[in-house]
Structures are given as structure tokens and as C-alpha cells.
Amino acid sequence: MDTSQLLKGVLDLAVLAVLRDADGYGYDVLRRLRAAGLEDVADASVYGTLRRLFAAGALTSYVQPSEEGPHRKYYGLNKTGHDLLAQSTRTWTNFADIMSVLLLTKEEAA
Amino acid sequence: MNSTLTGAVATYLAQVRAELSDLPPGELADVLDDVTGHLTEVAAEFDGEPSSAALQERLGTPRQYADELRNAAGYPPRTAPAATVKHPGKAALRWGIIAATVGPFFVAIAIFAGAEEVGAFFVFIGFAVLFLAAWLGVRALRGQDPAVVLDTPRGAKGEALIRDMVAQIPPKLRQELVTIGQPVWWVLRGAVGAGGFFLLFGAGAVAAVAAIVGAIVSVWIARRAQQDRRWLWYVVPLNVVAAVAVPAVLSAAYLGASFGVFSNGYPSSSSSHTPNDGLRLNGMQITNIYPFDAQGKQTSVLLYDQNGEPIRIDSRENCDWVQGTNSHIENQFPYGVIPPDALVDSADNCRETTVAPFTPPPIVFQTPTPPPASPTPTPSAKVTPPPASGKPSATLTVQPSR
């Protein structure tokens, strides 16, 4: 099964999750996702997700100068973002549990 | 925003921007800020500047990248036909190309046409086309950043082509061209452009002033164009005109062909107080004229040209020159001259003589016609000198003072 198909549904959650502990700029978010094991994530889709979450009011954004080269735009969770993360986490956990049960029972039945 | 990006990366960014051009301006600027940051980081992954192919392998085509971004961000689908057909950069670029080709073409015809009225007509047509097309080009931008023309396929191709050509020039020479060649060109095109224009209509003195004003205006415009790139719609076509006109005018001035005023070294005017070329005999300056009557007796005459203008000669060997006075009738000949043996130790102690320093040879009465007293009525008159001169082929040239 193609992970990129699965990613589409949960990219929001994944991005919110990597921003939970520390703010990050786009490329940084991308790196954290890859480091966590989501190798197939497409660069542009991460940037698009950040824009959509920002437009939805879940993220704050601020610009910081960097030592090397141009300024960087950082994104971070605000109250709405934290709430969204908590709610999405429940939805995901619930969903994952169902899937796990479904898959396990099928395997056991087989 | 994208000032730090160069080469293929900048082109990639421009192409992504073109794909997203239907977004609201504020959102477009924000998302491009992110994309710029992203491309900067991606470019840093490579050793040196990545090629366009390497970028596409890493990120997909600009369209794929933009579509991915669009989907993830939840932007509305691209309004495909509108975005490509009604791209403001396309129309602006098209008008710019017309301004830079058709306009100068007519001006070039004017320069090589020769005939004054035909030339003036084509100059008028050329500049009318140039300015109209340039104006339409700037209008077609509809207030957008002039850089949008680089987002069009044609614009991107042209940019890459120019970039490659510039890269061919050795860096040292490139820098000298910018620091020295550029200001020189600014001054030259302004001076020749404005000066040459008035020379076309034969206004020499005006042309000299116009050349100076033109140089100043040209430099000013160049500085403006560096700040506001919309000026390029006018500046680039005018540069093309100048690239044709400057060598043409300079070579004409050098050869003294049709731009006669330049061939004198500096423009002359009709004022009797400014130096002019006066009278020449076989290329030698005439500094005095000694009239003799038929009996071989020296006389004094007033000389006029065919227009009744007094003929005067620049003389620096008289007391007026020494004393700074103006006591002589300017067209009365012979002029008084200070004899070569006179000792002028002070300006007050000045003595001059009108006596000819030679004795004319006896008149040969075989010649039935008397020696001509005044030039024949053409601006550049050739007068057969009296046989007394002993040079049968000598020609007397009177340069009109205008």
C-alpha cells in the first residue's frame, strides 16, 4: 500500500504533532517529518499544509533572521492549534484502534 | 524576496509563481515567501548551483510542485485557461518586444534614408510606435511587478538566454563594462541622441546644448530605470535606437558626411563675434586681402558675400587683437597688420600697416575679363583667382558662417 495515499489524510495531524514541542520553519518541519520516518512526504504538500493550517487559524507565524542567508518564516501552534491537535489525536487514535482491531481479527480469523 | 536566488533556482521559483498567479496577492506573497525559503534550503543540498534538471528530479516540475502545494493548502483549482492566456506578463512582454524592434526599425530607416524629409517622417513614425508600444506594455502590467514577464515561457527563455550570454563574458571584463562602460554609454547615447536629432534639422548651436542636456537626462533615466523597472519598457527600445544611431552619427561626424556641423570640430554660429572658418585658399587660411586696381595701385574695398553679409576674416595680427579693442570696419580690406619687424612692447605702443608686403606682378592684358571681385552666389564658391597668383589650379573656398 502506498504510504503517500495514507499521508494525505493525516498530514495535518503529523505537521501539528511535530510543531507541538517547538516552533519550526518549513524546511525544519519537513526534516522532522522525515526523521520521524515519513520518508515519502512531498515537500510542496508540507508547505501547503502549513499554509492551510495557518489560514484556519491553528498556527502563528513570525519571521526570524537566520545566520546563513535570508530570513525564515517560523510556524507554531496557538491555542486553536493545540485544541485541533488534541481533537485530531483522539480521532486518529480511535480510527487506528478500529483499524487495528479490524485487521487483527481478520488475521486471527484466517 | 528572491534576490538571493540565482540561475535555475530563480527560474524554478518564477515558474512556480506563474502557476500560482491566480491566488490573491497577499496569499501569493506569503506562500512564495515559504517557497523561496524552501528552494534556498534545497539549493543548499547541492554542491554548487543545481541545474534545472536536478531541481525537477528533486521537486518535480514547477507545475507539479505548484499543484501539490495547491492541493495541500486547499486553494481552489487553477483557473487554467485564464491564467495562461490573460497573463499580464505576456501582453506586457509582447508590447515591449514591439517597442524594441518596430520602433528602432523605422528610426534606422530614417538614419540610412538620407533625404531630410523622408528621414524626419520615419523618425516620427519610429518614435510614435516606440512610445505607444512601451506605454501599452506598461499598461498591460496592470500595476503588477514588472518581473512577471519573466514568468511567461518566452520571458523565461529570454532570461536564460541573456544569462548564458552574460556568463560567457569573463568576470573581470564584465565588471569593467558595468563600472566604466555603462556610464560612458549613458552619456554617449544621451548626447548623440539629443544632439543628433537637432543636427538632422541643421541647428548646430542648439544641438550642442541639446547634447549636454541629453546626456544629463540619459543618466537620470538610467538611474530611474534601476529603481523602477517599468522604465525598461521605454529604456530598452531607446537603447536599441541609440545602438543604431550612435555609431551612425559618430561615423558621419568623423567622415564629415551629412552632419557637416560636426566636421568643423565645434558648431559655428552666424554671430560675427564668434570665430569661424573664414576664407581659405587651397586649404590655407587667408589672413588678409590686398586689393589692387587695374593700374597696379593698392586700394581699399569693402567686401560682401552673395547675401550682402560683410565678409570678415579672423585676424590676430592687428592692434585690436593686442589692445582688445574693436576699432576697424570688419569687412574693409586690407586689414591693418602689425609689421613683422615692429616691436610691440606695450599694448599702447601699437602700430599697424595696410601696405602690402609684396609687389604684385604686372597685369597681363590678354585676359579680357576683370578679376572677379566677389564670390559667385553659391554657399561654397569656387573663384578663379587672378593669373597673378601664379597657381592656375588654385581654388578659393568661402565657408559661409552658417
Short mmCIF file of N, CA and C in Angstrom, two decimals, chain A residues 1-93:
data_model
loop_
_atom_site.label_atom_id
_atom_site.label_comp_id
_atom_site.label_asym_id
_atom_site.label_seq_id
_atom_site.Cartn_x
_atom_site.Cartn_y
_atom_site.Cartn_z
N MET A 1 0.84 -1.20 0.00
CA MET A 1 0.00 0.00 0.00
C MET A 1 0.87 1.25 0.00
N ASP A 2 0.47 2.21 -0.81
CA ASP A 2 1.26 3.44 -0.96
C ASP A 2 1.05 4.35 0.25
N THR A 3 2.15 4.64 0.95
CA THR A 3 2.03 5.49 2.14
C THR A 3 1.57 6.90 1.79
N SER A 4 1.94 7.34 0.57
CA SER A 4 1.60 8.73 0.23
C SER A 4 0.08 8.93 0.22
N GLN A 5 -0.66 7.84 -0.12
CA GLN A 5 -2.12 7.93 -0.09
C GLN A 5 -2.62 8.12 1.36
N LEU A 6 -2.03 7.34 2.25
CA LEU A 6 -2.40 7.46 3.66
C LEU A 6 -2.05 8.84 4.21
N LEU A 7 -0.85 9.32 3.78
CA LEU A 7 -0.34 10.59 4.31
C LEU A 7 -1.31 11.73 4.08
N LYS A 8 -1.97 11.68 2.92
CA LYS A 8 -2.87 12.80 2.57
C LYS A 8 -3.87 13.07 3.68
N GLY A 9 -4.37 11.98 4.26
CA GLY A 9 -5.39 12.16 5.28
C GLY A 9 -4.84 12.63 6.61
N VAL A 10 -3.60 12.31 6.88
CA VAL A 10 -3.09 12.57 8.23
C VAL A 10 -1.95 13.59 8.26
N LEU A 11 -1.70 14.23 7.13
CA LEU A 11 -0.57 15.17 7.11
C LEU A 11 -0.79 16.33 8.09
N ASP A 12 -2.03 16.80 8.15
CA ASP A 12 -2.36 17.86 9.12
C ASP A 12 -1.91 17.46 10.52
N LEU A 13 -2.32 16.27 10.88
CA LEU A 13 -2.03 15.77 12.23
C LEU A 13 -0.52 15.65 12.44
N ALA A 14 0.16 15.11 11.41
CA ALA A 14 1.61 14.93 11.53
C ALA A 14 2.32 16.28 11.68
N VAL A 15 1.89 17.27 10.91
CA VAL A 15 2.52 18.59 10.98
C VAL A 15 2.26 19.23 12.34
N LEU A 16 1.00 19.13 12.79
CA LEU A 16 0.67 19.66 14.13
C LEU A 16 1.53 18.99 15.19
N ALA A 17 1.74 17.70 15.02
CA ALA A 17 2.48 16.94 16.02
C ALA A 17 3.94 17.37 16.11
N VAL A 18 4.56 17.60 14.94
CA VAL A 18 5.98 17.98 15.01
C VAL A 18 6.16 19.42 15.47
N LEU A 19 5.07 20.20 15.44
CA LEU A 19 5.17 21.58 15.90
C LEU A 19 4.76 21.71 17.38
N ARG A 20 4.34 20.57 17.98
CA ARG A 20 3.82 20.64 19.34
C ARG A 20 4.91 21.08 20.32
N ASP A 21 6.10 20.53 20.15
CA ASP A 21 7.14 20.80 21.13
C ASP A 21 7.93 22.07 20.84
N ALA A 22 8.11 22.33 19.57
CA ALA A 22 8.90 23.52 19.23
C ALA A 22 8.43 24.10 17.90
N ASP A 23 8.46 25.44 17.79
CA ASP A 23 8.13 26.10 16.52
C ASP A 23 9.16 25.70 15.47
N GLY A 24 8.78 25.80 14.23
CA GLY A 24 9.74 25.46 13.17
C GLY A 24 9.41 26.15 11.86
N TYR A 25 10.42 26.34 11.01
CA TYR A 25 10.18 26.86 9.66
C TYR A 25 9.94 25.68 8.73
N GLY A 26 9.47 25.96 7.55
CA GLY A 26 9.01 24.92 6.64
C GLY A 26 9.97 23.76 6.45
N TYR A 27 11.22 24.11 6.14
CA TYR A 27 12.19 23.06 5.85
C TYR A 27 12.48 22.23 7.09
N ASP A 28 12.42 22.90 8.23
CA ASP A 28 12.64 22.26 9.52
C ASP A 28 11.53 21.24 9.79
N VAL A 29 10.28 21.63 9.52
CA VAL A 29 9.13 20.74 9.69
C VAL A 29 9.31 19.51 8.80
N LEU A 30 9.72 19.78 7.58
CA LEU A 30 9.95 18.71 6.61
C LEU A 30 10.98 17.70 7.14
N ARG A 31 12.05 18.24 7.70
CA ARG A 31 13.14 17.41 8.22
C ARG A 31 12.65 16.56 9.39
N ARG A 32 11.86 17.18 10.25
CA ARG A 32 11.37 16.45 11.44
C ARG A 32 10.46 15.31 11.00
N LEU A 33 9.63 15.56 9.98
CA LEU A 33 8.73 14.52 9.49
C LEU A 33 9.53 13.36 8.92
N ARG A 34 10.57 13.70 8.16
CA ARG A 34 11.40 12.66 7.56
C ARG A 34 12.13 11.87 8.64
N ALA A 35 12.64 12.62 9.62
CA ALA A 35 13.37 11.98 10.72
C ALA A 35 12.47 11.02 11.48
N ALA A 36 11.18 11.38 11.55
CA ALA A 36 10.23 10.52 12.28
C ALA A 36 9.88 9.27 11.49
N GLY A 37 10.27 9.25 10.19
CA GLY A 37 10.02 8.05 9.40
C GLY A 37 9.07 8.25 8.23
N LEU A 38 8.54 9.48 8.08
CA LEU A 38 7.64 9.73 6.95
C LEU A 38 8.46 10.16 5.73
N GLU A 39 9.15 9.18 5.14
CA GLU A 39 10.09 9.48 4.06
C GLU A 39 9.39 9.98 2.80
N ASP A 40 8.17 9.50 2.59
CA ASP A 40 7.51 9.76 1.30
C ASP A 40 6.84 11.12 1.22
N VAL A 41 6.88 11.88 2.30
CA VAL A 41 6.15 13.14 2.29
C VAL A 41 6.71 14.08 1.22
N ALA A 42 5.81 14.66 0.44
CA ALA A 42 6.23 15.56 -0.64
C ALA A 42 6.47 16.96 -0.08
N ASP A 43 7.59 17.55 -0.49
CA ASP A 43 7.97 18.87 0.04
C ASP A 43 6.83 19.88 -0.05
N ALA A 44 6.32 20.01 -1.26
CA ALA A 44 5.34 21.08 -1.50
C ALA A 44 4.08 20.88 -0.67
N SER A 45 3.72 19.60 -0.44
CA SER A 45 2.48 19.36 0.31
C SER A 45 2.63 19.79 1.77
N VAL A 46 3.84 19.70 2.30
CA VAL A 46 4.06 20.16 3.67
C VAL A 46 3.88 21.68 3.74
N TYR A 47 4.45 22.36 2.75
CA TYR A 47 4.31 23.82 2.74
C TYR A 47 2.85 24.22 2.56
N GLY A 48 2.15 23.46 1.71
CA GLY A 48 0.73 23.74 1.51
C GLY A 48 -0.07 23.51 2.78
N THR A 49 0.26 22.45 3.49
CA THR A 49 -0.44 22.15 4.74
C THR A 49 -0.22 23.25 5.77
N LEU A 50 1.03 23.72 5.85
CA LEU A 50 1.32 24.82 6.78
C LEU A 50 0.46 26.04 6.45
N ARG A 51 0.34 26.33 5.14
CA ARG A 51 -0.47 27.50 4.75
C ARG A 51 -1.93 27.31 5.13
N ARG A 52 -2.42 26.06 4.95
CA ARG A 52 -3.84 25.83 5.23
C ARG A 52 -4.13 25.89 6.73
N LEU A 53 -3.24 25.30 7.52
CA LEU A 53 -3.42 25.35 8.97
C LEU A 53 -3.33 26.80 9.47
N PHE A 54 -2.42 27.55 8.83
CA PHE A 54 -2.28 28.95 9.20
C PHE A 54 -3.57 29.71 8.86
N ALA A 55 -4.10 29.45 7.65
CA ALA A 55 -5.32 30.13 7.22
C ALA A 55 -6.49 29.74 8.11
N ALA A 56 -6.46 28.51 8.64
CA ALA A 56 -7.54 28.04 9.52
C ALA A 56 -7.40 28.61 10.93
N GLY A 57 -6.31 29.33 11.16
CA GLY A 57 -6.14 29.96 12.47
C GLY A 57 -5.52 29.05 13.51
N ALA A 58 -4.94 27.92 13.07
CA ALA A 58 -4.36 26.99 14.03
C ALA A 58 -2.89 27.29 14.31
N LEU A 59 -2.28 28.11 13.47
CA LEU A 59 -0.85 28.38 13.60
C LEU A 59 -0.58 29.87 13.73
N THR A 60 0.48 30.19 14.45
CA THR A 60 1.01 31.54 14.41
C THR A 60 2.19 31.53 13.45
N SER A 61 2.56 32.70 12.98
CA SER A 61 3.67 32.76 12.04
C SER A 61 4.48 34.02 12.34
N TYR A 62 5.79 33.88 12.32
CA TYR A 62 6.64 35.04 12.52
C TYR A 62 7.96 34.83 11.79
N VAL A 63 8.58 35.95 11.48
CA VAL A 63 9.80 35.88 10.68
C VAL A 63 11.01 36.08 11.57
N GLN A 64 12.03 35.26 11.37
CA GLN A 64 13.25 35.42 12.14
C GLN A 64 14.45 35.39 11.22
N PRO A 65 15.39 36.28 11.46
CA PRO A 65 16.60 36.23 10.62
C PRO A 65 17.41 34.97 10.94
N SER A 66 18.10 34.47 9.95
CA SER A 66 18.92 33.28 10.18
C SER A 66 20.37 33.64 9.96
N GLU A 67 21.26 32.84 10.56
CA GLU A 67 22.70 33.15 10.44
C GLU A 67 23.12 33.05 8.98
N GLU A 68 22.65 31.99 8.32
CA GLU A 68 23.06 31.82 6.93
C GLU A 68 21.89 32.19 6.02
N GLY A 69 22.08 33.25 5.24
CA GLY A 69 21.12 33.58 4.20
C GLY A 69 19.91 34.35 4.69
N PRO A 70 18.80 34.19 3.98
CA PRO A 70 17.64 35.05 4.19
C PRO A 70 16.88 34.69 5.46
N HIS A 71 15.90 35.54 5.77
CA HIS A 71 15.08 35.29 6.96
C HIS A 71 14.27 34.01 6.78
N ARG A 72 13.77 33.50 7.90
CA ARG A 72 12.96 32.29 7.85
C ARG A 72 11.62 32.56 8.49
N LYS A 73 10.58 31.96 7.90
CA LYS A 73 9.25 32.13 8.48
C LYS A 73 8.95 30.92 9.36
N TYR A 74 8.80 31.21 10.63
CA TYR A 74 8.52 30.15 11.60
C TYR A 74 7.02 29.99 11.80
N TYR A 75 6.61 28.75 12.04
CA TYR A 75 5.22 28.47 12.37
C TYR A 75 5.19 27.80 13.75
N GLY A 76 4.14 28.11 14.51
CA GLY A 76 3.99 27.49 15.82
C GLY A 76 2.52 27.29 16.15
N LEU A 77 2.24 26.42 17.09
CA LEU A 77 0.84 26.16 17.47
C LEU A 77 0.34 27.27 18.38
N ASN A 78 -0.88 27.72 18.16
CA ASN A 78 -1.54 28.58 19.14
C ASN A 78 -2.59 27.74 19.86
N LYS A 79 -3.44 28.41 20.60
CA LYS A 79 -4.47 27.70 21.37
C LYS A 79 -5.32 26.82 20.45
N THR A 80 -5.80 27.43 19.36
CA THR A 80 -6.62 26.67 18.40
C THR A 80 -5.85 25.46 17.88
N GLY A 81 -4.56 25.66 17.62
CA GLY A 81 -3.74 24.59 17.09
C GLY A 81 -3.62 23.44 18.08
N HIS A 82 -3.40 23.79 19.35
CA HIS A 82 -3.29 22.76 20.37
C HIS A 82 -4.61 22.00 20.50
N ASP A 83 -5.73 22.75 20.47
CA ASP A 83 -7.06 22.12 20.56
C ASP A 83 -7.27 21.17 19.38
N LEU A 84 -6.89 21.68 18.18
CA LEU A 84 -7.06 20.88 16.96
C LEU A 84 -6.23 19.60 17.05
N LEU A 85 -5.01 19.76 17.58
CA LEU A 85 -4.11 18.60 17.71
C LEU A 85 -4.73 17.57 18.66
N ALA A 86 -5.24 18.05 19.79
CA ALA A 86 -5.83 17.14 20.78
C ALA A 86 -7.01 16.40 20.18
N GLN A 87 -7.88 17.16 19.50
CA GLN A 87 -9.09 16.57 18.91
C GLN A 87 -8.73 15.57 17.82
N SER A 88 -7.76 15.99 16.95
CA SER A 88 -7.35 15.12 15.85
C SER A 88 -6.68 13.86 16.37
N THR A 89 -5.93 14.03 17.47
CA THR A 89 -5.26 12.87 18.06
C THR A 89 -6.30 11.84 18.51
N ARG A 90 -7.39 12.33 19.15
CA ARG A 90 -8.47 11.43 19.59
C ARG A 90 -9.08 10.72 18.39
N THR A 91 -9.36 11.51 17.35
CA THR A 91 -9.98 10.93 16.16
C THR A 91 -9.07 9.84 15.58
N TRP A 92 -7.77 10.21 15.47
CA TRP A 92 -6.81 9.28 14.88
C TRP A 92 -6.68 8.01 15.74
N THR A 93 -6.55 8.17 17.03
CA THR A 93 -6.36 7.03 17.91
C THR A 93 -7.56 6.10 17.82
#
